[in-house]
Amino acid sequence: MLATVMNELDAPGNAIPAWRDRPALQQPAYPDAEALAAVGADLRSRPPLVFAGEVDALRAQMAAAAQGRAFVLMGGDCAESFEAGSATSIRLKVQTILQMAAVLTYAASTPVVKIGRMAGQYAKPRSVETETREGLTLPSYRGDSVNGHAFTAQARTPDPARMLEAYLRSGTTLNLVRAFTMGGYADLREVHSWNRGFTANPAYKRFESFAGEIDRAMRFMEAAGVDFEALRQVDFYAAHEALLLEYEDAMIRQDSRTGRLYGTSAHLLWVGERTRGAEDAHVALLEGIHNPVGVKIGPSTTPQELIDLIDHLNPAGEPGRLSLITRMGAERIRQALPPLIEAVRGDGRPVTWITDPMHGNTITSDNGYKTRRFDTIMEEVRGFFEVHREMGTVPGGIHVELTGDDVTECLGGGEHIDEAALARRYETLVDPRLNHQQSLEMAFEVAELLR
Ligand code: PEP
Ligand code: CO
């Protein structure tokens, strides 16, 4: 068995998509081309992080979500950091996602597809190339797989060796995630008892009766003889933005069963709002691999751009292949989304619609923090559900920036985090994340929309 799995993916030969001939946005300016090439060669010789069979299983689940037979929950840091990747922080993130998934599964009465925005989320697109502090201008921080966050010339110079570190960190993170989710930590009874702890907090009293309903369902399952031991293992997938072309290219492997190419840095890869040009390098790279892929879609997206993206990324209309992750902003989603849905519906090729209610709702607080309001985030989620319900299409999932830690980065929620509280524990390297409690609160509120 092990031998089969190990042989499944080989080095790809010559069939890599010709992304190098296309415009490539948001790539680091590496000072040393030879060092970069050496890292690429090294990565090509290493084992894949995920396997083709797992990737195919996820594609089938994404297809189910497009039809309302499953619901996708994707969550994790805006930018993972090498330093913060401790066992505790990984465990708390997985725990948070499992707790959210339990609530959503009950509400939707369908499986929830659990995808960590983790084990590889190390590269960031930036709106500005440089950052200036007290007269000193340096390259912007682009994620730990590119450069360091510290504001020194040395740290900010892109270093290709960081891609090797990202590969190893991704591998160790995935290893722990697999151990947690396959080793009994995902036991539904345990996960539900954590949720009971959450609803016992007076701030979240309004969710108690819902949690009570799940209690009764669990007791019914137990009485009916459901084998809870068999429910101790769950499928948990990894996803990140495929931003760093040299890294993603070096992680492509060929499935020896079918000859198909797979990106093996994660199960699902997406392109961001800033790099989604249909004729550009990022889309070309995703065109060549057989993974389920996503595209972030902002409010200025035109119907024609979407059709062009589908032409490139899912020409044959394969179910589960393409997810459109809309990030419109709470104020714009109700106007911006319908014409896009209309165009895609008219086209007929299936997509999985997912809402990212984070990136269209970023503000700066009066005391200078990049933040988001919990209520605004929820307002975009509500808009997403409303529009899909009105149009008879399927709201297939949510994509959120979250952490299992008790940080104070987003405003509001049951704990009423205010501007002053942001200073208490603001740790994100790029965008503000929902903390553990805010994430669960979101799950209970989304549950109400799913019922
Ligand atoms: C992100 O997901 O962190 C991000 C940069 O998103 P977008 O491409 O939608 O702006
Ligand atoms: Co972000």
PDB file of C-alpha atoms in Angstrom, residues 175-430:
ATOM      1  CA  ASN A 175       1.873  15.896   9.505  1.00  0.00           C
ATOM      2  CA  LEU A 176       0.403  17.278  12.714  1.00  0.00           C
ATOM      3  CA  VAL A 177      -2.939  18.054  11.073  1.00  0.00           C
ATOM      4  CA  ARG A 178      -3.124  14.496   9.769  1.00  0.00           C
ATOM      5  CA  ALA A 179      -2.270  13.161  13.235  1.00  0.00           C
ATOM      6  CA  PHE A 180      -4.943  15.289  14.913  1.00  0.00           C
ATOM      7  CA  THR A 181      -7.689  14.532  12.424  1.00  0.00           C
ATOM      8  CA  MET A 182      -6.930  10.838  11.945  1.00  0.00           C
ATOM      9  CA  GLY A 183      -5.851  10.062  15.501  1.00  0.00           C
ATOM     10  CA  GLY A 184      -9.107  10.621  17.376  1.00  0.00           C
ATOM     11  CA  TYR A 185      -8.814  14.317  18.162  1.00  0.00           C
ATOM     12  CA  ALA A 186     -11.715  15.007  15.786  1.00  0.00           C
ATOM     13  CA  ASP A 187     -14.136  12.825  17.809  1.00  0.00           C
ATOM     14  CA  LEU A 188     -17.559  14.401  17.280  1.00  0.00           C
ATOM     15  CA  ARG A 189     -18.518  13.941  20.951  1.00  0.00           C
ATOM     16  CA  GLU A 190     -15.418  15.810  22.033  1.00  0.00           C
ATOM     17  CA  VAL A 191     -15.920  18.569  19.461  1.00  0.00           C
ATOM     18  CA  HIS A 192     -19.520  19.009  20.547  1.00  0.00           C
ATOM     19  CA  SER A 193     -18.536  19.256  24.201  1.00  0.00           C
ATOM     20  CA  TRP A 194     -16.120  22.086  23.311  1.00  0.00           C
ATOM     21  CA  ASN A 195     -19.051  23.829  21.612  1.00  0.00           C
ATOM     22  CA  ARG A 196     -21.117  23.377  24.778  1.00  0.00           C
ATOM     23  CA  GLY A 197     -18.338  25.173  26.627  1.00  0.00           C
ATOM     24  CA  PHE A 198     -18.632  28.044  24.172  1.00  0.00           C
ATOM     25  CA  THR A 199     -22.413  28.407  24.465  1.00  0.00           C
ATOM     26  CA  ALA A 200     -22.174  28.250  28.285  1.00  0.00           C
ATOM     27  CA  ASN A 201     -20.537  31.703  28.131  1.00  0.00           C
ATOM     28  CA  PRO A 202     -23.261  34.311  28.838  1.00  0.00           C
ATOM     29  CA  ALA A 203     -22.062  36.316  25.805  1.00  0.00           C
ATOM     30  CA  TYR A 204     -23.235  33.480  23.536  1.00  0.00           C
ATOM     31  CA  LYS A 205     -26.392  32.458  25.407  1.00  0.00           C
ATOM     32  CA  ARG A 206     -28.491  32.960  22.294  1.00  0.00           C
ATOM     33  CA  PHE A 207     -26.910  29.873  20.723  1.00  0.00           C
ATOM     34  CA  GLU A 208     -27.699  27.595  23.670  1.00  0.00           C
ATOM     35  CA  SER A 209     -30.948  26.206  22.362  1.00  0.00           C
ATOM     36  CA  PHE A 210     -29.289  25.405  19.042  1.00  0.00           C
ATOM     37  CA  ALA A 211     -26.486  23.564  20.842  1.00  0.00           C
ATOM     38  CA  GLY A 212     -29.202  21.779  22.844  1.00  0.00           C
ATOM     39  CA  GLU A 213     -30.738  20.562  19.608  1.00  0.00           C
ATOM     40  CA  ILE A 214     -27.379  19.101  18.599  1.00  0.00           C
ATOM     41  CA  ASP A 215     -27.212  17.448  22.039  1.00  0.00           C
ATOM     42  CA  ARG A 216     -30.485  15.711  21.403  1.00  0.00           C
ATOM     43  CA  ALA A 217     -29.397  14.664  17.914  1.00  0.00           C
ATOM     44  CA  MET A 218     -26.233  13.159  19.375  1.00  0.00           C
ATOM     45  CA  ARG A 219     -28.208  11.277  22.023  1.00  0.00           C
ATOM     46  CA  PHE A 220     -30.531  10.003  19.308  1.00  0.00           C
ATOM     47  CA  MET A 221     -27.560   8.837  17.245  1.00  0.00           C
ATOM     48  CA  GLU A 222     -26.115   7.085  20.284  1.00  0.00           C
ATOM     49  CA  ALA A 223     -29.436   5.411  21.116  1.00  0.00           C
ATOM     50  CA  ALA A 224     -29.838   4.323  17.511  1.00  0.00           C
ATOM     51  CA  GLY A 225     -26.468   2.610  17.719  1.00  0.00           C
ATOM     52  CA  VAL A 226     -24.341   4.945  15.591  1.00  0.00           C
ATOM     53  CA  ASP A 227     -20.704   3.941  15.833  1.00  0.00           C
ATOM     54  CA  PHE A 228     -19.064   7.084  17.217  1.00  0.00           C
ATOM     55  CA  GLU A 229     -15.711   5.349  17.138  1.00  0.00           C
ATOM     56  CA  ALA A 230     -16.005   5.336  13.344  1.00  0.00           C
ATOM     57  CA  LEU A 231     -16.599   9.094  13.418  1.00  0.00           C
ATOM     58  CA  ARG A 232     -13.314   9.822  15.151  1.00  0.00           C
ATOM     59  CA  GLN A 233     -11.479  10.375  11.884  1.00  0.00           C
ATOM     60  CA  VAL A 234     -12.251  13.207   9.493  1.00  0.00           C
ATOM     61  CA  ASP A 235     -10.927  14.350   6.126  1.00  0.00           C
ATOM     62  CA  PHE A 236      -9.116  17.639   6.441  1.00  0.00           C
ATOM     63  CA  TYR A 237      -7.571  19.342   3.437  1.00  0.00           C
ATOM     64  CA  ALA A 238      -4.988  22.082   2.962  1.00  0.00           C
ATOM     65  CA  ALA A 239      -5.176  25.097   0.658  1.00  0.00           C
ATOM     66  CA  HIS A 240      -3.247  28.290   0.002  1.00  0.00           C
ATOM     67  CA  GLU A 241      -2.853  31.062  -2.539  1.00  0.00           C
ATOM     68  CA  ALA A 242      -0.680  29.872  -5.436  1.00  0.00           C
ATOM     69  CA  LEU A 243       1.247  33.129  -5.570  1.00  0.00           C
ATOM     70  CA  LEU A 244       4.881  32.124  -5.699  1.00  0.00           C
ATOM     71  CA  LEU A 245       5.214  30.711  -9.191  1.00  0.00           C
ATOM     72  CA  GLU A 246       8.694  29.215  -8.802  1.00  0.00           C
ATOM     73  CA  TYR A 247       7.593  27.319  -5.688  1.00  0.00           C
ATOM     74  CA  GLU A 248       4.312  26.059  -7.088  1.00  0.00           C
ATOM     75  CA  ASP A 249       5.993  25.030 -10.341  1.00  0.00           C
ATOM     76  CA  ALA A 250       8.667  23.100  -8.474  1.00  0.00           C
ATOM     77  CA  MET A 251       5.958  21.214  -6.538  1.00  0.00           C
ATOM     78  CA  ILE A 252       4.162  19.887  -9.638  1.00  0.00           C
ATOM     79  CA  ARG A 253       4.319  16.105  -9.951  1.00  0.00           C
ATOM     80  CA  GLN A 254       2.885  13.619 -12.418  1.00  0.00           C
ATOM     81  CA  ASP A 255       0.378  10.981 -11.345  1.00  0.00           C
ATOM     82  CA  SER A 256       1.790   7.755 -12.715  1.00  0.00           C
ATOM     83  CA  ARG A 257      -1.686   6.193 -12.878  1.00  0.00           C
ATOM     84  CA  THR A 258      -3.102   8.768 -15.276  1.00  0.00           C
ATOM     85  CA  GLY A 259      -0.192  10.883 -16.493  1.00  0.00           C
ATOM     86  CA  ARG A 260      -1.919  13.975 -15.121  1.00  0.00           C
ATOM     87  CA  LEU A 261      -0.056  16.785 -13.414  1.00  0.00           C
ATOM     88  CA  TYR A 262      -0.909  17.796  -9.859  1.00  0.00           C
ATOM     89  CA  GLY A 263       0.197  20.716  -7.727  1.00  0.00           C
ATOM     90  CA  THR A 264       1.381  18.863  -4.653  1.00  0.00           C
ATOM     91  CA  SER A 265       2.007  21.801  -2.312  1.00  0.00           C
ATOM     92  CA  ALA A 266      -1.669  21.634  -1.228  1.00  0.00           C
ATOM     93  CA  HIS A 267      -4.922  19.919  -2.154  1.00  0.00           C
ATOM     94  CA  LEU A 268      -6.568  23.108  -3.389  1.00  0.00           C
ATOM     95  CA  LEU A 269      -4.792  26.170  -4.783  1.00  0.00           C
ATOM     96  CA  TRP A 270      -6.305  29.540  -5.545  1.00  0.00           C
ATOM     97  CA  VAL A 271      -5.253  32.687  -7.397  1.00  0.00           C
ATOM     98  CA  GLY A 272      -5.852  36.032  -5.749  1.00  0.00           C
ATOM     99  CA  GLU A 273      -7.767  39.073  -6.885  1.00  0.00           C
ATOM    100  CA  ARG A 274      -4.508  40.775  -7.944  1.00  0.00           C
ATOM    101  CA  THR A 275      -3.136  37.950 -10.087  1.00  0.00           C
ATOM    102  CA  ARG A 276      -6.211  36.425 -11.704  1.00  0.00           C
ATOM    103  CA  GLY A 277      -5.748  37.752 -15.268  1.00  0.00           C
ATOM    104  CA  ALA A 278      -6.989  34.984 -17.581  1.00  0.00           C
ATOM    105  CA  GLU A 279      -3.961  35.397 -19.880  1.00  0.00           C
ATOM    106  CA  ASP A 280      -1.443  35.791 -17.069  1.00  0.00           C
ATOM    107  CA  ALA A 281       1.101  33.413 -15.565  1.00  0.00           C
ATOM    108  CA  HIS A 282      -0.831  32.377 -12.442  1.00  0.00           C
ATOM    109  CA  VAL A 283      -3.872  31.208 -14.340  1.00  0.00           C
ATOM    110  CA  ALA A 284      -1.602  29.437 -16.857  1.00  0.00           C
ATOM    111  CA  LEU A 285       0.058  27.483 -14.061  1.00  0.00           C
ATOM    112  CA  LEU A 286      -3.277  26.415 -12.574  1.00  0.00           C
ATOM    113  CA  GLU A 287      -4.472  25.480 -16.071  1.00  0.00           C
ATOM    114  CA  GLY A 288      -1.829  22.791 -16.198  1.00  0.00           C
ATOM    115  CA  ILE A 289      -2.663  21.004 -12.967  1.00  0.00           C
ATOM    116  CA  HIS A 290      -5.553  18.732 -12.104  1.00  0.00           C
ATOM    117  CA  ASN A 291      -6.308  20.021  -8.581  1.00  0.00           C
ATOM    118  CA  PRO A 292      -9.505  21.755  -7.618  1.00  0.00           C
ATOM    119  CA  VAL A 293      -8.664  25.451  -7.974  1.00  0.00           C
ATOM    120  CA  GLY A 294     -10.174  28.719  -6.807  1.00  0.00           C
ATOM    121  CA  VAL A 295     -10.194  32.298  -8.029  1.00  0.00           C
ATOM    122  CA  LYS A 296     -10.813  35.313  -5.804  1.00  0.00           C
ATOM    123  CA  ILE A 297     -13.386  37.599  -7.378  1.00  0.00           C
ATOM    124  CA  GLY A 298     -13.604  41.267  -6.383  1.00  0.00           C
ATOM    125  CA  PRO A 299     -16.408  43.775  -7.034  1.00  0.00           C
ATOM    126  CA  SER A 300     -14.924  45.114 -10.281  1.00  0.00           C
ATOM    127  CA  THR A 301     -14.959  41.683 -11.969  1.00  0.00           C
ATOM    128  CA  THR A 302     -16.891  41.685 -15.239  1.00  0.00           C
ATOM    129  CA  PRO A 303     -19.070  38.838 -16.523  1.00  0.00           C
ATOM    130  CA  GLN A 304     -16.715  38.476 -19.508  1.00  0.00           C
ATOM    131  CA  GLU A 305     -13.690  38.116 -17.210  1.00  0.00           C
ATOM    132  CA  LEU A 306     -15.456  35.256 -15.458  1.00  0.00           C
ATOM    133  CA  ILE A 307     -16.253  33.481 -18.699  1.00  0.00           C
ATOM    134  CA  ASP A 308     -12.624  33.903 -19.798  1.00  0.00           C
ATOM    135  CA  LEU A 309     -11.496  32.401 -16.492  1.00  0.00           C
ATOM    136  CA  ILE A 310     -13.827  29.448 -16.918  1.00  0.00           C
ATOM    137  CA  ASP A 311     -12.542  28.988 -20.495  1.00  0.00           C
ATOM    138  CA  HIS A 312      -9.029  28.714 -19.122  1.00  0.00           C
ATOM    139  CA  LEU A 313      -9.567  26.920 -15.838  1.00  0.00           C
ATOM    140  CA  ASN A 314     -12.502  24.654 -16.547  1.00  0.00           C
ATOM    141  CA  PRO A 315     -12.991  24.438 -20.312  1.00  0.00           C
ATOM    142  CA  ALA A 316     -14.680  21.045 -20.141  1.00  0.00           C
ATOM    143  CA  GLY A 317     -17.004  22.009 -17.288  1.00  0.00           C
ATOM    144  CA  GLU A 318     -15.707  19.390 -14.895  1.00  0.00           C
ATOM    145  CA  PRO A 319     -17.674  19.421 -11.603  1.00  0.00           C
ATOM    146  CA  GLY A 320     -15.627  20.476  -8.573  1.00  0.00           C
ATOM    147  CA  ARG A 321     -12.719  21.831 -10.570  1.00  0.00           C
ATOM    148  CA  LEU A 322     -13.366  25.579 -10.174  1.00  0.00           C
ATOM    149  CA  SER A 323     -14.490  27.595  -7.169  1.00  0.00           C
ATOM    150  CA  LEU A 324     -15.280  31.290  -7.423  1.00  0.00           C
ATOM    151  CA  ILE A 325     -14.487  32.931  -4.105  1.00  0.00           C
ATOM    152  CA  THR A 326     -16.334  36.248  -4.033  1.00  0.00           C
ATOM    153  CA  ARG A 327     -14.954  39.084  -1.891  1.00  0.00           C
ATOM    154  CA  MET A 328     -17.117  42.032  -2.748  1.00  0.00           C
ATOM    155  CA  GLY A 329     -17.552  43.993   0.464  1.00  0.00           C
ATOM    156  CA  ALA A 330     -20.774  44.054   2.474  1.00  0.00           C
ATOM    157  CA  GLU A 331     -21.955  47.221   0.748  1.00  0.00           C
ATOM    158  CA  ARG A 332     -21.481  45.944  -2.786  1.00  0.00           C
ATOM    159  CA  ILE A 333     -22.260  42.252  -2.802  1.00  0.00           C
ATOM    160  CA  ARG A 334     -25.985  42.606  -3.429  1.00  0.00           C
ATOM    161  CA  GLN A 335     -25.342  44.682  -6.572  1.00  0.00           C
ATOM    162  CA  ALA A 336     -22.107  43.114  -7.790  1.00  0.00           C
ATOM    163  CA  LEU A 337     -22.901  39.415  -7.463  1.00  0.00           C
ATOM    164  CA  PRO A 338     -26.153  38.933  -9.455  1.00  0.00           C
ATOM    165  CA  PRO A 339     -24.794  39.817 -12.929  1.00  0.00           C
ATOM    166  CA  LEU A 340     -21.832  37.488 -12.351  1.00  0.00           C
ATOM    167  CA  ILE A 341     -24.071  34.622 -11.272  1.00  0.00           C
ATOM    168  CA  GLU A 342     -26.279  35.312 -14.281  1.00  0.00           C
ATOM    169  CA  ALA A 343     -23.317  35.072 -16.666  1.00  0.00           C
ATOM    170  CA  VAL A 344     -22.006  31.859 -15.137  1.00  0.00           C
ATOM    171  CA  ARG A 345     -25.442  30.286 -15.076  1.00  0.00           C
ATOM    172  CA  GLY A 346     -25.911  31.220 -18.737  1.00  0.00           C
ATOM    173  CA  ASP A 347     -22.570  29.631 -19.542  1.00  0.00           C
ATOM    174  CA  GLY A 348     -23.688  26.370 -17.991  1.00  0.00           C
ATOM    175  CA  ARG A 349     -20.324  25.057 -16.808  1.00  0.00           C
ATOM    176  CA  PRO A 350     -20.487  24.335 -13.055  1.00  0.00           C
ATOM    177  CA  VAL A 351     -18.660  26.397 -10.428  1.00  0.00           C
ATOM    178  CA  THR A 352     -18.651  26.238  -6.649  1.00  0.00           C
ATOM    179  CA  TRP A 353     -19.596  29.639  -5.188  1.00  0.00           C
ATOM    180  CA  ILE A 354     -17.810  30.512  -1.953  1.00  0.00           C
ATOM    181  CA  THR A 355     -17.921  33.758   0.029  1.00  0.00           C
ATOM    182  CA  ASP A 356     -14.812  35.409   1.442  1.00  0.00           C
ATOM    183  CA  PRO A 357     -16.418  38.073   3.641  1.00  0.00           C
ATOM    184  CA  MET A 358     -13.056  39.335   4.885  1.00  0.00           C
ATOM    185  CA  HIS A 359     -11.131  41.027   2.078  1.00  0.00           C
ATOM    186  CA  GLY A 360     -13.787  43.464   0.894  1.00  0.00           C
ATOM    187  CA  ASN A 361     -14.331  44.728   4.431  1.00  0.00           C
ATOM    188  CA  THR A 362     -10.940  45.847   5.679  1.00  0.00           C
ATOM    189  CA  ILE A 363     -10.774  49.257   7.386  1.00  0.00           C
ATOM    190  CA  THR A 364      -8.245  51.237   9.409  1.00  0.00           C
ATOM    191  CA  SER A 365      -9.265  52.026  12.984  1.00  0.00           C
ATOM    192  CA  ASP A 366      -8.826  55.544  14.370  1.00  0.00           C
ATOM    193  CA  ASN A 367      -5.886  54.255  16.364  1.00  0.00           C
ATOM    194  CA  GLY A 368      -4.193  52.959  13.220  1.00  0.00           C
ATOM    195  CA  TYR A 369      -4.954  49.211  13.111  1.00  0.00           C
ATOM    196  CA  LYS A 370      -5.921  47.388   9.939  1.00  0.00           C
ATOM    197  CA  THR A 371      -9.125  45.736  11.117  1.00  0.00           C
ATOM    198  CA  ARG A 372     -12.603  44.452  10.202  1.00  0.00           C
ATOM    199  CA  ARG A 373     -15.938  44.642  11.984  1.00  0.00           C
ATOM    200  CA  PHE A 374     -17.602  41.352  12.885  1.00  0.00           C
ATOM    201  CA  ASP A 375     -21.009  42.785  11.919  1.00  0.00           C
ATOM    202  CA  THR A 376     -19.818  43.924   8.495  1.00  0.00           C
ATOM    203  CA  ILE A 377     -18.300  40.505   7.847  1.00  0.00           C
ATOM    204  CA  MET A 378     -21.601  38.843   8.742  1.00  0.00           C
ATOM    205  CA  GLU A 379     -23.463  41.334   6.580  1.00  0.00           C
ATOM    206  CA  GLU A 380     -21.497  40.189   3.528  1.00  0.00           C
ATOM    207  CA  VAL A 381     -22.221  36.553   4.379  1.00  0.00           C
ATOM    208  CA  ARG A 382     -25.919  37.378   4.609  1.00  0.00           C
ATOM    209  CA  GLY A 383     -25.785  39.205   1.269  1.00  0.00           C
ATOM    210  CA  PHE A 384     -24.119  36.169  -0.317  1.00  0.00           C
ATOM    211  CA  PHE A 385     -26.838  33.809   0.948  1.00  0.00           C
ATOM    212  CA  GLU A 386     -29.629  36.206  -0.001  1.00  0.00           C
ATOM    213  CA  VAL A 387     -28.431  36.714  -3.560  1.00  0.00           C
ATOM    214  CA  HIS A 388     -27.968  32.986  -4.155  1.00  0.00           C
ATOM    215  CA  ARG A 389     -31.343  32.175  -2.636  1.00  0.00           C
ATOM    216  CA  GLU A 390     -33.044  34.823  -4.788  1.00  0.00           C
ATOM    217  CA  MET A 391     -31.378  33.556  -7.933  1.00  0.00           C
ATOM    218  CA  GLY A 392     -31.905  29.884  -7.188  1.00  0.00           C
ATOM    219  CA  THR A 393     -28.167  29.157  -7.135  1.00  0.00           C
ATOM    220  CA  VAL A 394     -26.173  27.423  -4.427  1.00  0.00           C
ATOM    221  CA  PRO A 395     -24.153  29.194  -1.712  1.00  0.00           C
ATOM    222  CA  GLY A 396     -21.434  26.554  -1.533  1.00  0.00           C
ATOM    223  CA  GLY A 397     -19.199  27.665   1.308  1.00  0.00           C
ATOM    224  CA  ILE A 398     -17.292  30.260   3.294  1.00  0.00           C
ATOM    225  CA  HIS A 399     -13.645  31.279   3.272  1.00  0.00           C
ATOM    226  CA  VAL A 400     -12.449  33.116   6.391  1.00  0.00           C
ATOM    227  CA  GLU A 401      -9.291  34.440   7.958  1.00  0.00           C
ATOM    228  CA  LEU A 402      -9.229  33.044  11.471  1.00  0.00           C
ATOM    229  CA  THR A 403      -7.000  31.770  14.213  1.00  0.00           C
ATOM    230  CA  GLY A 404      -7.607  29.512  17.192  1.00  0.00           C
ATOM    231  CA  ASP A 405      -5.842  32.008  19.429  1.00  0.00           C
ATOM    232  CA  ASP A 406      -7.415  34.643  21.612  1.00  0.00           C
ATOM    233  CA  VAL A 407      -6.173  37.598  19.551  1.00  0.00           C
ATOM    234  CA  THR A 408      -7.847  41.005  19.245  1.00  0.00           C
ATOM    235  CA  GLU A 409      -7.686  41.908  15.575  1.00  0.00           C
ATOM    236  CA  CYS A 410     -11.318  42.202  14.402  1.00  0.00           C
ATOM    237  CA  LEU A 411     -13.804  44.567  16.071  1.00  0.00           C
ATOM    238  CA  GLY A 412     -17.046  43.484  17.721  1.00  0.00           C
ATOM    239  CA  GLY A 413     -18.542  40.064  18.296  1.00  0.00           C
ATOM    240  CA  GLY A 414     -19.946  38.843  21.612  1.00  0.00           C
ATOM    241  CA  GLU A 415     -16.846  39.973  23.489  1.00  0.00           C
ATOM    242  CA  HIS A 416     -17.335  43.514  22.103  1.00  0.00           C
ATOM    243  CA  ILE A 417     -13.749  44.056  21.060  1.00  0.00           C
ATOM    244  CA  ASP A 418     -13.384  47.825  20.639  1.00  0.00           C
ATOM    245  CA  GLU A 419     -10.675  49.974  19.128  1.00  0.00           C
ATOM    246  CA  ALA A 420      -8.765  50.248  22.399  1.00  0.00           C
ATOM    247  CA  ALA A 421      -8.781  46.445  22.743  1.00  0.00           C
ATOM    248  CA  LEU A 422      -7.042  46.031  19.379  1.00  0.00           C
ATOM    249  CA  ALA A 423      -3.795  47.068  21.068  1.00  0.00           C
ATOM    250  CA  ARG A 424      -4.085  44.180  23.554  1.00  0.00           C
ATOM    251  CA  ARG A 425      -3.221  41.269  21.293  1.00  0.00           C
ATOM    252  CA  TYR A 426      -2.811  42.267  17.656  1.00  0.00           C
ATOM    253  CA  GLU A 427      -0.440  39.676  16.170  1.00  0.00           C
ATOM    254  CA  THR A 428      -1.275  39.160  12.519  1.00  0.00           C
ATOM    255  CA  LEU A 429       1.488  39.724   9.996  1.00  0.00           C
ATOM    256  CA  VAL A 430      -0.906  40.998   7.314  1.00  0.00           C
TER     257      VAL A 430
END
